[in-house]
Coordinates of C-alpha atoms and ligand atoms in Angstrom, one line a residue:
X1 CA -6.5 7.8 -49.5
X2 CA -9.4 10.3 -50.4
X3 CA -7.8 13.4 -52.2
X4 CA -8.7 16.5 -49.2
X5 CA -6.3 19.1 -50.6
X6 CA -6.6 19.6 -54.0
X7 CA -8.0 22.3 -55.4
X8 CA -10.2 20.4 -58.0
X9 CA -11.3 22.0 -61.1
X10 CA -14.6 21.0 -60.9
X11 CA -15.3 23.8 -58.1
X12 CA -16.0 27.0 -58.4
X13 CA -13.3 29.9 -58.0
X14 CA -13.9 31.9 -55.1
X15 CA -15.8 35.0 -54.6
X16 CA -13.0 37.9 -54.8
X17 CA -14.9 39.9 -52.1
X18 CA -13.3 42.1 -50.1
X19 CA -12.5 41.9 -46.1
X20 CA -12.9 44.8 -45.5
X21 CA -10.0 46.7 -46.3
X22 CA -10.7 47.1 -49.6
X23 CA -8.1 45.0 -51.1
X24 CA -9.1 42.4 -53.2
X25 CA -8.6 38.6 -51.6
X26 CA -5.6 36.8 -52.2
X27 CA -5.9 33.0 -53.3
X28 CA -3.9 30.3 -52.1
X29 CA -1.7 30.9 -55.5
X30 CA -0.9 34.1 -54.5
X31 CA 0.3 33.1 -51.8
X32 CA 3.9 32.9 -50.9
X33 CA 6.0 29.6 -50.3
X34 CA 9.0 27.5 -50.1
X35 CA 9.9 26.8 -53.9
X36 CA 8.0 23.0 -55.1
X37 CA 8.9 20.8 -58.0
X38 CA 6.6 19.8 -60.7
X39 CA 5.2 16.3 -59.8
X40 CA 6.2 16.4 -56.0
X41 CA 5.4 19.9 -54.8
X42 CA 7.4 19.9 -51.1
X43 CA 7.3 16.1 -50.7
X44 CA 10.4 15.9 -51.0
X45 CA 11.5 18.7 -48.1
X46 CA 9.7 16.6 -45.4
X47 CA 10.1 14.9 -43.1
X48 CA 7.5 13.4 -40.5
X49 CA 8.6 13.3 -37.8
X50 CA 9.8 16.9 -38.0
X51 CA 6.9 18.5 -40.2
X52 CA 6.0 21.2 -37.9
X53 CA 10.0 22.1 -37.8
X54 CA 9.7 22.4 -41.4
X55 CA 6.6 24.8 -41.4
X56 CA 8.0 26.6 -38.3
X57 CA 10.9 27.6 -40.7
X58 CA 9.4 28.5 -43.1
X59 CA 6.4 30.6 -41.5
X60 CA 9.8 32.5 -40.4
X61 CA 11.1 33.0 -43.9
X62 CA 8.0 33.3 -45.5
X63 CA 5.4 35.1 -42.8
X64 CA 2.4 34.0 -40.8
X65 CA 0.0 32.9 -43.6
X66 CA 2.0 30.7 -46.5
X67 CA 1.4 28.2 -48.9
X68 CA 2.7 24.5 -49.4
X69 CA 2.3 22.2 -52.1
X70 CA 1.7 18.5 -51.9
X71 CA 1.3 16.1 -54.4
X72 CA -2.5 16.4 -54.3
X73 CA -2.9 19.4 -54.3
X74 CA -1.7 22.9 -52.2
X75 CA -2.6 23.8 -48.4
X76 CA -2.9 26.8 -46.9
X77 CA -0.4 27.3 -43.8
X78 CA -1.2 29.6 -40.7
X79 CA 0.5 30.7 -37.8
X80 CA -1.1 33.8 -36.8
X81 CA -2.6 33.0 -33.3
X82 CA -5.9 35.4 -34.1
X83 CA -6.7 33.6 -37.1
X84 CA -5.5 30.1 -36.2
X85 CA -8.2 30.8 -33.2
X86 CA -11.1 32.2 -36.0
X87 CA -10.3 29.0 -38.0
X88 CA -10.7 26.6 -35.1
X89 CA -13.7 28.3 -33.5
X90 CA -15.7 28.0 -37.1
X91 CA -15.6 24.8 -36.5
X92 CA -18.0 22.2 -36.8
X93 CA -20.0 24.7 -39.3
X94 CA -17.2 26.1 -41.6
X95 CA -14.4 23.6 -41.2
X96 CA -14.3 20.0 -39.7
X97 CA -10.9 17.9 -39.3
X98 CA -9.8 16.7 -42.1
X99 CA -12.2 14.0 -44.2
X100 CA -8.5 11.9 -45.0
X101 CA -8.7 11.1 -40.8
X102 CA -12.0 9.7 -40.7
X103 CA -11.3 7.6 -44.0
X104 CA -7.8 6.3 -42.4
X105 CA -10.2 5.5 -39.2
X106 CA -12.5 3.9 -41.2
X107 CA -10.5 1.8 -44.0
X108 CA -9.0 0.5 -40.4
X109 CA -12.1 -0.7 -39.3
X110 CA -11.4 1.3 -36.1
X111 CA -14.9 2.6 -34.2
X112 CA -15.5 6.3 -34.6
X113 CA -15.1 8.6 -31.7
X114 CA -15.5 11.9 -30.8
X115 CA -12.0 12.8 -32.1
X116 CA -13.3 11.5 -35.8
X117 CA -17.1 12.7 -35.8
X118 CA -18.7 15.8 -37.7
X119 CA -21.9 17.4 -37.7
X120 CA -24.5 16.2 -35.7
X121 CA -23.2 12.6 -34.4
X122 CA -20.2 15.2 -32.8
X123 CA -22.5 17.3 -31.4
X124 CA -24.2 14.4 -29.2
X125 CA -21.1 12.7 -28.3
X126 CA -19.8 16.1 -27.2
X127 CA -22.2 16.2 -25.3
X128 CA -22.5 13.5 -23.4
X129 CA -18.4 13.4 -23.2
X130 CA -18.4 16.5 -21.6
X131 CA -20.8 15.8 -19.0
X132 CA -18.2 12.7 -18.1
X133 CA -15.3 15.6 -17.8
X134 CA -17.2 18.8 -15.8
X135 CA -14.9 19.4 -13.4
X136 CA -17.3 18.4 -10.5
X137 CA -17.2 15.0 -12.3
X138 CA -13.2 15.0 -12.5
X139 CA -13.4 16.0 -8.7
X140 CA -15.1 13.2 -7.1
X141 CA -12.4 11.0 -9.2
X142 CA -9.3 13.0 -7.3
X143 CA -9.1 9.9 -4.9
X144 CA -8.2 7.6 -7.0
X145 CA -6.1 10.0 -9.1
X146 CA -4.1 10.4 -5.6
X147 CA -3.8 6.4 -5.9
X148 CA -2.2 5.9 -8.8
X149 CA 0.3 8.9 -8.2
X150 CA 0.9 6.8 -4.9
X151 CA 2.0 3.6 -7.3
X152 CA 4.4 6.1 -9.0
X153 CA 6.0 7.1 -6.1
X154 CA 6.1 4.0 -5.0
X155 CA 8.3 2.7 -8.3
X156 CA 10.4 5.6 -7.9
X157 CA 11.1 5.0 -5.0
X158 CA 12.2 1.5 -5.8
X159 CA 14.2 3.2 -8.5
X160 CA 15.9 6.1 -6.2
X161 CA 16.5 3.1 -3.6
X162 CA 18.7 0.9 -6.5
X163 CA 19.8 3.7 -8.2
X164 CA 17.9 2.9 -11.7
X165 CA 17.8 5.4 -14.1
X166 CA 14.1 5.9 -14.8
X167 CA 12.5 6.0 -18.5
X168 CA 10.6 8.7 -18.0
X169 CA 8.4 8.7 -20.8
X170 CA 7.6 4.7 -20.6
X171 CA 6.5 5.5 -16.8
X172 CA 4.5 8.5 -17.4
X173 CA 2.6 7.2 -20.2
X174 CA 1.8 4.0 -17.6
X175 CA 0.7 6.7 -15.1
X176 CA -1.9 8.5 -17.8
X177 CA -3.6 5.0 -18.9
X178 CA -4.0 4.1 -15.6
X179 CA -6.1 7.7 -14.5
X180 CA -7.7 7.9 -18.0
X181 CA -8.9 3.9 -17.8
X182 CA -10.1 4.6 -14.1
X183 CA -11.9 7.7 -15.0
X184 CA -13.4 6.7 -18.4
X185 CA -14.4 2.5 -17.7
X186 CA -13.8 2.3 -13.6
X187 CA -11.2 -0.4 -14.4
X188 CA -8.2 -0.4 -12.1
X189 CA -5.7 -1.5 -15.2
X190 CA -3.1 -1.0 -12.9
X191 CA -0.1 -0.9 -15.8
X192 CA 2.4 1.1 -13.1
X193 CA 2.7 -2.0 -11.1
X194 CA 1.5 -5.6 -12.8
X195 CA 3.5 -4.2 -16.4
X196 CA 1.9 -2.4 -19.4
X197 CA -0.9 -4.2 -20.5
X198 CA -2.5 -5.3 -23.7
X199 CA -4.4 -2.1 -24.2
X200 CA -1.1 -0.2 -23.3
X201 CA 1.0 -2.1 -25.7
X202 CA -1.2 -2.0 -29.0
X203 CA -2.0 1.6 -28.1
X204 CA 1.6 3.1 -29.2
X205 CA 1.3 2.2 -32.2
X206 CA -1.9 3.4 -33.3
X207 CA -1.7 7.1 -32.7
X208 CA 2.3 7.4 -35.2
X209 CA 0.2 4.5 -37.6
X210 CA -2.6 6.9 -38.4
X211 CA -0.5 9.7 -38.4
X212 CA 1.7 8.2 -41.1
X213 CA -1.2 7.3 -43.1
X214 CA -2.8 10.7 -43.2
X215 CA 0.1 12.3 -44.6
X216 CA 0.6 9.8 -47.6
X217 CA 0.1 11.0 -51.0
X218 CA -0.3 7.5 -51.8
X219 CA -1.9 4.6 -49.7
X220 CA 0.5 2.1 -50.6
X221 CA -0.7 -0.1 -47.9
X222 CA -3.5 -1.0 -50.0
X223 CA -0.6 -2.9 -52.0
X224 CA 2.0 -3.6 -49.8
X225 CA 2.4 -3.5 -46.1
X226 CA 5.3 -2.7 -44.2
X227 CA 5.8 -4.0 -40.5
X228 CA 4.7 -0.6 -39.4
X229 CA 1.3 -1.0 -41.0
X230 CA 1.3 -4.7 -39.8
X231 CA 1.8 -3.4 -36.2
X232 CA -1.2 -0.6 -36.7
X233 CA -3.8 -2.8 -38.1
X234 CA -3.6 -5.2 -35.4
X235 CA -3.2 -3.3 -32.9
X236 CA -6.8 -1.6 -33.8
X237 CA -7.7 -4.9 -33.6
X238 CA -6.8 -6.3 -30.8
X239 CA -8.0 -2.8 -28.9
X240 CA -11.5 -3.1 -30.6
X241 CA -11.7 -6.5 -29.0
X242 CA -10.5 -5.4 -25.4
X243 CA -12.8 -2.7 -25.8
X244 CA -15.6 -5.0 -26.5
X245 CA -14.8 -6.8 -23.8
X246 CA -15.1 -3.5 -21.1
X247 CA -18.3 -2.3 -22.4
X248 CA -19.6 -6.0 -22.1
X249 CA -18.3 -6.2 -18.7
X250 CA -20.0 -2.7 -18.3
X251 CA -23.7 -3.8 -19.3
X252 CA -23.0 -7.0 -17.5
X253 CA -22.4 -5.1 -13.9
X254 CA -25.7 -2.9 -15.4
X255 CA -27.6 -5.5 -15.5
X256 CA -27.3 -6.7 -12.1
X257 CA -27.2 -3.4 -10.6
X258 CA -29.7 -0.8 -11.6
X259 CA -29.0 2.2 -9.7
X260 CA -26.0 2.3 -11.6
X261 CA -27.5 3.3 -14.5
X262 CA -29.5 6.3 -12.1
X263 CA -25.5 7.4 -11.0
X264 CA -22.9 6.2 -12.8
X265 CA -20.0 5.7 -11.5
X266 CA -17.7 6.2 -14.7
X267 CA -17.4 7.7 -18.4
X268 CA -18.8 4.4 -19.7
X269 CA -21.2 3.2 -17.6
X270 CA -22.9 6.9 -18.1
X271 CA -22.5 6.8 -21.6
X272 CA -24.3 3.6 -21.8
X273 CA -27.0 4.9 -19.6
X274 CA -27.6 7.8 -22.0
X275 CA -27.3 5.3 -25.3
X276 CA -29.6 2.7 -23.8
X277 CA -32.3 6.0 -22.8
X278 CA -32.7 6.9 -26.8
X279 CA -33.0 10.8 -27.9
X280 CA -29.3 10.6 -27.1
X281 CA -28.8 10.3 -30.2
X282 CA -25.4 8.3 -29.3
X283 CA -25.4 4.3 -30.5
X284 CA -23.4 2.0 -28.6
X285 CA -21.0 1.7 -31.6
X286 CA -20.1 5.2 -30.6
X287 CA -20.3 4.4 -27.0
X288 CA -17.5 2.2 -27.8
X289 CA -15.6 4.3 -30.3
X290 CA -15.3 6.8 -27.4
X291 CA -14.0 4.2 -25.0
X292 CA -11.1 3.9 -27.4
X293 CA -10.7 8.1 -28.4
X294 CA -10.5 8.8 -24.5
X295 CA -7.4 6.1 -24.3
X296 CA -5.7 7.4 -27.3
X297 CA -6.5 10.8 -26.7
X298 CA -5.3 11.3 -22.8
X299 CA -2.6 9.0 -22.9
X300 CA 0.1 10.4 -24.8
X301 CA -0.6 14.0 -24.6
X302 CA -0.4 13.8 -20.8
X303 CA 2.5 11.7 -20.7
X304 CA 4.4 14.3 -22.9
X305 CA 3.2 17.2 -21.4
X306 CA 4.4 15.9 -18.0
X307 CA 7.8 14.7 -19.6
X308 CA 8.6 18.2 -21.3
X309 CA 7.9 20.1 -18.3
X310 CA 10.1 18.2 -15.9
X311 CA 13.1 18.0 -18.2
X312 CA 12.4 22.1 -18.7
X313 CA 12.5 22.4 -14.5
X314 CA 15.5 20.3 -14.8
X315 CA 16.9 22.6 -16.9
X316 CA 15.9 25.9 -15.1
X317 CA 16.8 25.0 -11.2
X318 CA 15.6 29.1 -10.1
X319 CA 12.4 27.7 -11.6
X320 CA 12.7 24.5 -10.2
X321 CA 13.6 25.6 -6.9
X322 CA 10.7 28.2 -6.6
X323 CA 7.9 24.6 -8.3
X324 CA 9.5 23.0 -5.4
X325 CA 9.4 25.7 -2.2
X326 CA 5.7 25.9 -3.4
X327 CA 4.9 22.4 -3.2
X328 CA 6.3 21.7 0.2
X329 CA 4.6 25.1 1.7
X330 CA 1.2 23.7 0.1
X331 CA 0.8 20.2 -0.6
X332 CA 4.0 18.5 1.7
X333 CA 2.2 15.1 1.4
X334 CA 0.5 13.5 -1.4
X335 CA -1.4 11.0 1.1
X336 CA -2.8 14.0 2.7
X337 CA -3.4 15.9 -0.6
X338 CA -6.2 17.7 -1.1
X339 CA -8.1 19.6 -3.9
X340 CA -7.6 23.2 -2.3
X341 CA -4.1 22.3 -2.1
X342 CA -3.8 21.5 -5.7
X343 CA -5.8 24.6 -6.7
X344 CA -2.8 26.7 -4.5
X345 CA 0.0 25.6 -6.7
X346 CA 0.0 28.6 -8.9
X347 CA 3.6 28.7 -10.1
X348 CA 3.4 24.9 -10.8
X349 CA 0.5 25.6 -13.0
X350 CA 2.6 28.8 -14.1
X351 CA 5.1 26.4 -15.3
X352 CA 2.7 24.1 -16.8
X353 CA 1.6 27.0 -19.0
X354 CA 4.8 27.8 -20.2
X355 CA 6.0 24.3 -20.6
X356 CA 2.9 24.1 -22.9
X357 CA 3.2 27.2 -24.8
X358 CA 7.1 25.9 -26.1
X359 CA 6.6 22.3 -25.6
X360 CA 2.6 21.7 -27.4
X361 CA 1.6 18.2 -27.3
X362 CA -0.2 19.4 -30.7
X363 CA 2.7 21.7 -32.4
X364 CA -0.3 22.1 -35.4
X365 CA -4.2 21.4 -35.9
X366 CA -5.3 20.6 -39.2
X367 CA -8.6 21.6 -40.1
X368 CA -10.8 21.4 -43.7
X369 CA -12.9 23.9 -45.4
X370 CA -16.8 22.6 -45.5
X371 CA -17.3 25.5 -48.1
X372 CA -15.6 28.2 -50.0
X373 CA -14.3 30.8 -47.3
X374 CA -11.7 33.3 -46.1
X375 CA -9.3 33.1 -43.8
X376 CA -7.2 36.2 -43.1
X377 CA -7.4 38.0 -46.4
X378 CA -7.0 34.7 -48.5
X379 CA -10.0 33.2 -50.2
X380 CA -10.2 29.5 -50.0
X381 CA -12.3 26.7 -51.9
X382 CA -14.6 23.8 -50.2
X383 CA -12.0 20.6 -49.2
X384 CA -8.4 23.1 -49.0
X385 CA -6.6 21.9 -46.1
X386 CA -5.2 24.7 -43.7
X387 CA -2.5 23.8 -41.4
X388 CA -2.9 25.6 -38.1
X389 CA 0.9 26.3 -36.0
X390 CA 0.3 26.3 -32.4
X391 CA 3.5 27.7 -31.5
X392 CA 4.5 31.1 -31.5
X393 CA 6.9 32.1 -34.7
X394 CA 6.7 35.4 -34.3
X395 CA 10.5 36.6 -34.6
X396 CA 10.2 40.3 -33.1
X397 CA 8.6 39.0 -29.7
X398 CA 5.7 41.3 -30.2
X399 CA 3.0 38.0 -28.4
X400 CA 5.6 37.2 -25.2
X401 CA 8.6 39.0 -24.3
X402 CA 11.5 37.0 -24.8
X403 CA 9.6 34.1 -26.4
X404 CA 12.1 31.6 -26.6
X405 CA 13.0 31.6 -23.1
X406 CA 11.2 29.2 -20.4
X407 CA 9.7 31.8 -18.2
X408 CA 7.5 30.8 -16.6
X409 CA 6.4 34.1 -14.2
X410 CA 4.9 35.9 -17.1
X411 CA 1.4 33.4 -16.8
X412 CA 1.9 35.0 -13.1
X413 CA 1.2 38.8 -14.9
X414 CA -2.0 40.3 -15.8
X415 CA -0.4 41.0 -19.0
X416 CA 0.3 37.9 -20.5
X417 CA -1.4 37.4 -24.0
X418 CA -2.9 34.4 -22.6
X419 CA -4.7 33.7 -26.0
X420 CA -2.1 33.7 -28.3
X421 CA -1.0 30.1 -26.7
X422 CA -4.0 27.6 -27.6
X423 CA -2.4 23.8 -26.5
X424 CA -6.0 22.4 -25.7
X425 CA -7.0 23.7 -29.2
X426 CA -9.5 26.4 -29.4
X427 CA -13.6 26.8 -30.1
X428 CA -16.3 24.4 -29.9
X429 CA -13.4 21.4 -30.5
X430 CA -11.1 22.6 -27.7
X431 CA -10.0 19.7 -25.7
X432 CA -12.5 17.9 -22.9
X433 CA -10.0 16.5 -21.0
X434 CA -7.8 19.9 -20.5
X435 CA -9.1 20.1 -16.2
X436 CA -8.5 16.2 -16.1
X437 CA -5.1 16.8 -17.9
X438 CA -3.7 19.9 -15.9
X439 CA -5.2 18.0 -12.1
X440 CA -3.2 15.0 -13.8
X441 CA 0.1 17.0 -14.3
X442 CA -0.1 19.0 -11.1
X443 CA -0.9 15.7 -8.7
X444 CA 2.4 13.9 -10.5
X445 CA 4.5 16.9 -10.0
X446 CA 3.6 17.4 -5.8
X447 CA 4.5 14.3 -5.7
X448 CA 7.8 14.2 -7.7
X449 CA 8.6 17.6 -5.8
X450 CA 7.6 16.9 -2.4
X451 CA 8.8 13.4 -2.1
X452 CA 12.1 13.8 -4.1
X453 CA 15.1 15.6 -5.6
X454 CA 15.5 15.4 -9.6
X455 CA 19.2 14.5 -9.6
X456 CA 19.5 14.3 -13.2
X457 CA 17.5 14.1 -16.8
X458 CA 19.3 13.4 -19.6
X459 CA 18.9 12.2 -23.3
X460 CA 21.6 9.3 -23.9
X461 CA 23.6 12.0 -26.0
X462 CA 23.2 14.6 -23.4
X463 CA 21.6 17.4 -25.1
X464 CA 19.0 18.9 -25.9
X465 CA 15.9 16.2 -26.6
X466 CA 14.6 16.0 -29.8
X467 CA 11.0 16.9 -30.7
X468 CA 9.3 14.0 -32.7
X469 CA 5.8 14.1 -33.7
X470 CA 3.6 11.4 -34.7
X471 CA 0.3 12.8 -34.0
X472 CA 1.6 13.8 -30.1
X473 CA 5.2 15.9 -30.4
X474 CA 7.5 13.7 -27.2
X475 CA 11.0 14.2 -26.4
X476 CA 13.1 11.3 -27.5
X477 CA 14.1 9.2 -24.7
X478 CA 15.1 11.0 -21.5
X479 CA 16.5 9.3 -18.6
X480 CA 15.6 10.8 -15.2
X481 CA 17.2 9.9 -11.8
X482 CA 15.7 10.9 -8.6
X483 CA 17.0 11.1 -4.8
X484 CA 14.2 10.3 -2.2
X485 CA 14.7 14.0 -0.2
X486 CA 15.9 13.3 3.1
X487 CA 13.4 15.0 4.9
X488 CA 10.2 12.5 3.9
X489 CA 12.4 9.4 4.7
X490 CA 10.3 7.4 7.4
X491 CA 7.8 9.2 6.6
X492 CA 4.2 7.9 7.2
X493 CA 3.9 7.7 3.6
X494 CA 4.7 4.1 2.8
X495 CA 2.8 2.6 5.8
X496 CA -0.1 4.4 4.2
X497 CA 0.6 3.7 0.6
X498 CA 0.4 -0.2 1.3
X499 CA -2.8 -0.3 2.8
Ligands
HEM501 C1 -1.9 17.8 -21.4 C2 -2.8 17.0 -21.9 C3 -3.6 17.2 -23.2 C4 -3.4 18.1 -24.2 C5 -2.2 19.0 -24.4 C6 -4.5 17.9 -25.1 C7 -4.6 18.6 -26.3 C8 -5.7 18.5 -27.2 C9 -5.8 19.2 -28.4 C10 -4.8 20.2 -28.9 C11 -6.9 18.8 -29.0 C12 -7.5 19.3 -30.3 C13 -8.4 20.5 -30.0 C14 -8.9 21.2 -31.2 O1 -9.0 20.6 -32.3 O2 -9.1 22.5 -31.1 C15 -7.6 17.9 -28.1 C16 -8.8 17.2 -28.4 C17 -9.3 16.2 -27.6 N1 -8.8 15.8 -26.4 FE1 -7.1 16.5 -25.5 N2 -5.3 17.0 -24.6 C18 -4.9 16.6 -23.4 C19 -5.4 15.6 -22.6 C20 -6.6 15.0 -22.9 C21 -7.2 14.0 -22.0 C22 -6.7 13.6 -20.6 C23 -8.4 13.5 -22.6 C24 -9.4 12.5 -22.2 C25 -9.1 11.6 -21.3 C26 -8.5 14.2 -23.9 C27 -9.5 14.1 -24.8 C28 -9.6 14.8 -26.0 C29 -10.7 14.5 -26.9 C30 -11.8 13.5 -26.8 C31 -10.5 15.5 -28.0 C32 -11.4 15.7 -29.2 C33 -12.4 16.8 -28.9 C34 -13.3 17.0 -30.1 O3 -12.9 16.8 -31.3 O4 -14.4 17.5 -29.9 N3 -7.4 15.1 -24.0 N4 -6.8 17.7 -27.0

């Protein structure tokens, strides 16, 4: 694993210039921080799966702009929302993600995407990715968005009917491959009805594999691999083949088709249409590294996002309540949904704010210093590592009024401080698929709401679900168990679902 976060002695000390308060700039060892040993610096006082807990605390204890020691070497930590958003928009210039990301990627053979890329290559891809997601391109794909939802009903329904305790999670991560595989290679994968499928299965455990191995001081797998790292190297291969296999399919239905390449009808196909025109400046490497970013990317941050929200309405029935009166004034039916009606569900979206803001799919963004810079009033050298928090730690409630709670009416006020919540990122880097995310969450959640009552969700202890984070923060396992509302039974719905 390349060394990103040391502070080498080879480079230069920063320039102790002022910004513009006339104090002089502090450096990162001026900085205050949780107490480190020798050898190990905090090592020791994480723990993976709940890193962004740790620096949560101690951004409380020890203020919005911290330091942290690893063994190689010390990162800066921020949670101020104003300058987590002037680190993230300097990006691709003044800081790029992290060079350890790109060498995990890499080392694992796996094809780079737009998630990995810096500098120019980013810039084209960008491009040409968010072409694929305007939203006039997301809207022609809203019918077949409506289709899928339609199979999820459909298995809930099953499940209301036997009384089966869904697994909430497990079906909405099914429901996100499906949309994100329709939109970004026109394949109908179809994992909510024939099963997940292999691109489904050796996806969860690429996403918590890479993760792991970017946070190692040591890359021990080099040596000796556990089962973990057995299950992450092949399932980047096995991906990389099925991959292979869609954008051969793709040139194949090209090839006998022309005009497609004039209008095409999905993410790939255009993608290889701009490759195959040159002064793209995208190779079809890349075309394929993209198929792959846009599964890994959409699926589990979706999924989550949905699953936090609906266990917060769960636990908030005046909100709940209010989601659902909304849904049945304006969208009573998901076969006869429509755009306008989705774009008239303001407190659901109002909800979907809030459940971001406490619930992030990315609790933190890490991004790397191309040069020797400032953030704040802290002077930092080329390669230091700062640790952007994405949630509010504020303790005196100065960004939202009563931050902690879920309330969701405040996105309804002209007052909110709309920017100090970032979960799509922020800048040039902010996320592509945020309108195709947020059609994906509202679409799910008519038809949850307007086809059924949420009679319970539950973790198998009963309270509150645990955040875990391997790359994308999820619940633990929640349980959810649904009545089919009495109203809609009979409805035309299932005569039109099966045709
Ligand atoms: C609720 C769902 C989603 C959330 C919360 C989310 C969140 C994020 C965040 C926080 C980032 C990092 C932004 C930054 O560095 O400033 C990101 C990047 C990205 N997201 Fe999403 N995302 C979601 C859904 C999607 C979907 C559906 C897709 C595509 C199908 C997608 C594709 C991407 C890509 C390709 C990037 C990398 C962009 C770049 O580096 O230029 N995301 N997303």
């Amino acid at each position: 694993m390349q060394d990103t976060t040391a502070l080498r002695p080879d480079v230069p000390s920063p320039p102790m210039y002022g910004d513009g308060t006339g104090q002089p700039l502090r450096r990162l060892a001026d900085l205050p921080g949780p107490r480190a040993l020798p050898l190990l610096g905090n090592l020791h006082q994480f723990d993976f799966k709940r890193l962004h807990r740790t620096m949560e605390q101690w951004a409380r204890k020890h203020g919005p702009v911290f330091r942290v020691k690893f063994p190689t070497g010390a990162f800066l930590v921020v949670a101020d929302p104003d300058l987590v958003g002037k680190v993230l928009r300097e990006r691709p210039d003044t800081f790029r993600r992290p060079t350890v990301l790109s060498a995990v990627a890499a080392e694992l053979g796996a094809m780079p995407g737009l998630f990995d890329s810096e500098g120019a290559a980013w810039r084209d891809q960008r491009r040409m990715v968010m072409q694929a997601f305007a939203p006039h391109a997301v809207k022609s794909y809203f019918p077949s968005l409506v289709q899928v939802a339609r199979r999820l009903q459909r298995r809930w329904e099953n499940a209301a009917a036997t009384g089966q305790a869904i697994d909430l999670g497990g079906d909405l991560r099914l429901y996100s491959v499906d949309i994100v595989a329709g939109l970004a290679f026109g394949t109908d994968v179809n994992t909510i009805e024939n099963g997940d499928n292999v691109i489904q299965r050796n996806l969860d455990a690429i996403l918590p594999g890479v993760a792991r191995r970017t946070l190692m001081p040591f890359p021990y797998w080099r040596y000796v691999k556990l089962p973990a790292d057995r299950r992450l190297e092949r399932g980047i291969a096995v991906l990389r083949d099925a991959v292979t296999d869609l954008v051969k399919q793709a040139k194949q239905r090209m090839l006998l088709d022309p005009a497609r390449a004039v209008n095409p009808p999905n993410m790939l196909e255009a993608m290889l249409a701009a490759a195959a025109q040159g002064g793209s400046g995208v190779t079809e490497a890349e075309v394929a590294g993209n198929v792959t970013t846009m599964l890994l990317a959409g699926e589990d941050t979706t999924s989550n996002s949905l699953a936090w929200l609906i266990w917060l309405l769960y636990r908030h029935p005046d909100a709940l309540r209010r989601a659902q009166d909304e849904v049945l004034r304006c969208a009573p039916s998901l076969d006869a949904l429509t755009l306008e009606q989705v774009d008239r569900l303001d407190f659901l979206e109002a909800c979907t704010q809030e459940s971001m803001r406490l619930k992030p799919a990315a609790p933190f963004i890490t991004a790397e210093a191309l040069e020797g810079t400032v953030v704040g009033d802290v002077a930092i050298e080329k390669g230091t590592i700062v640790l952007c928090l994405m949630r509010d730690t504020s303790p005196d409630n100065t960004r939202f009024e009563n931050a902690a709670q879920f309330d969701p009416g405040r996105w309804l006020q002209d007052s909110v401080n709309r920017k100090a919540s970032m979960p799509f990122g922020a800048g040039p880097r902010i996320c592509p698929g945020r309108y195709l995310a947020l059609l994906e969450i509202k679409v799910a959640m008519a038809m949850l709401l307007a086809r059924f009552d949420i009679a319970s969700v539950a973790t198998a202890h009963g309270g509150e679900p645990d955040e875990q984070v391997a790359f994308v923060m999820a619940p633990e396992t929640l349980h959810m168990r649904l009545r089919v509302r009495e109203e809609r039974c009979g409805s035309g719905t299932d005569r039109l679902d099966r045709q």
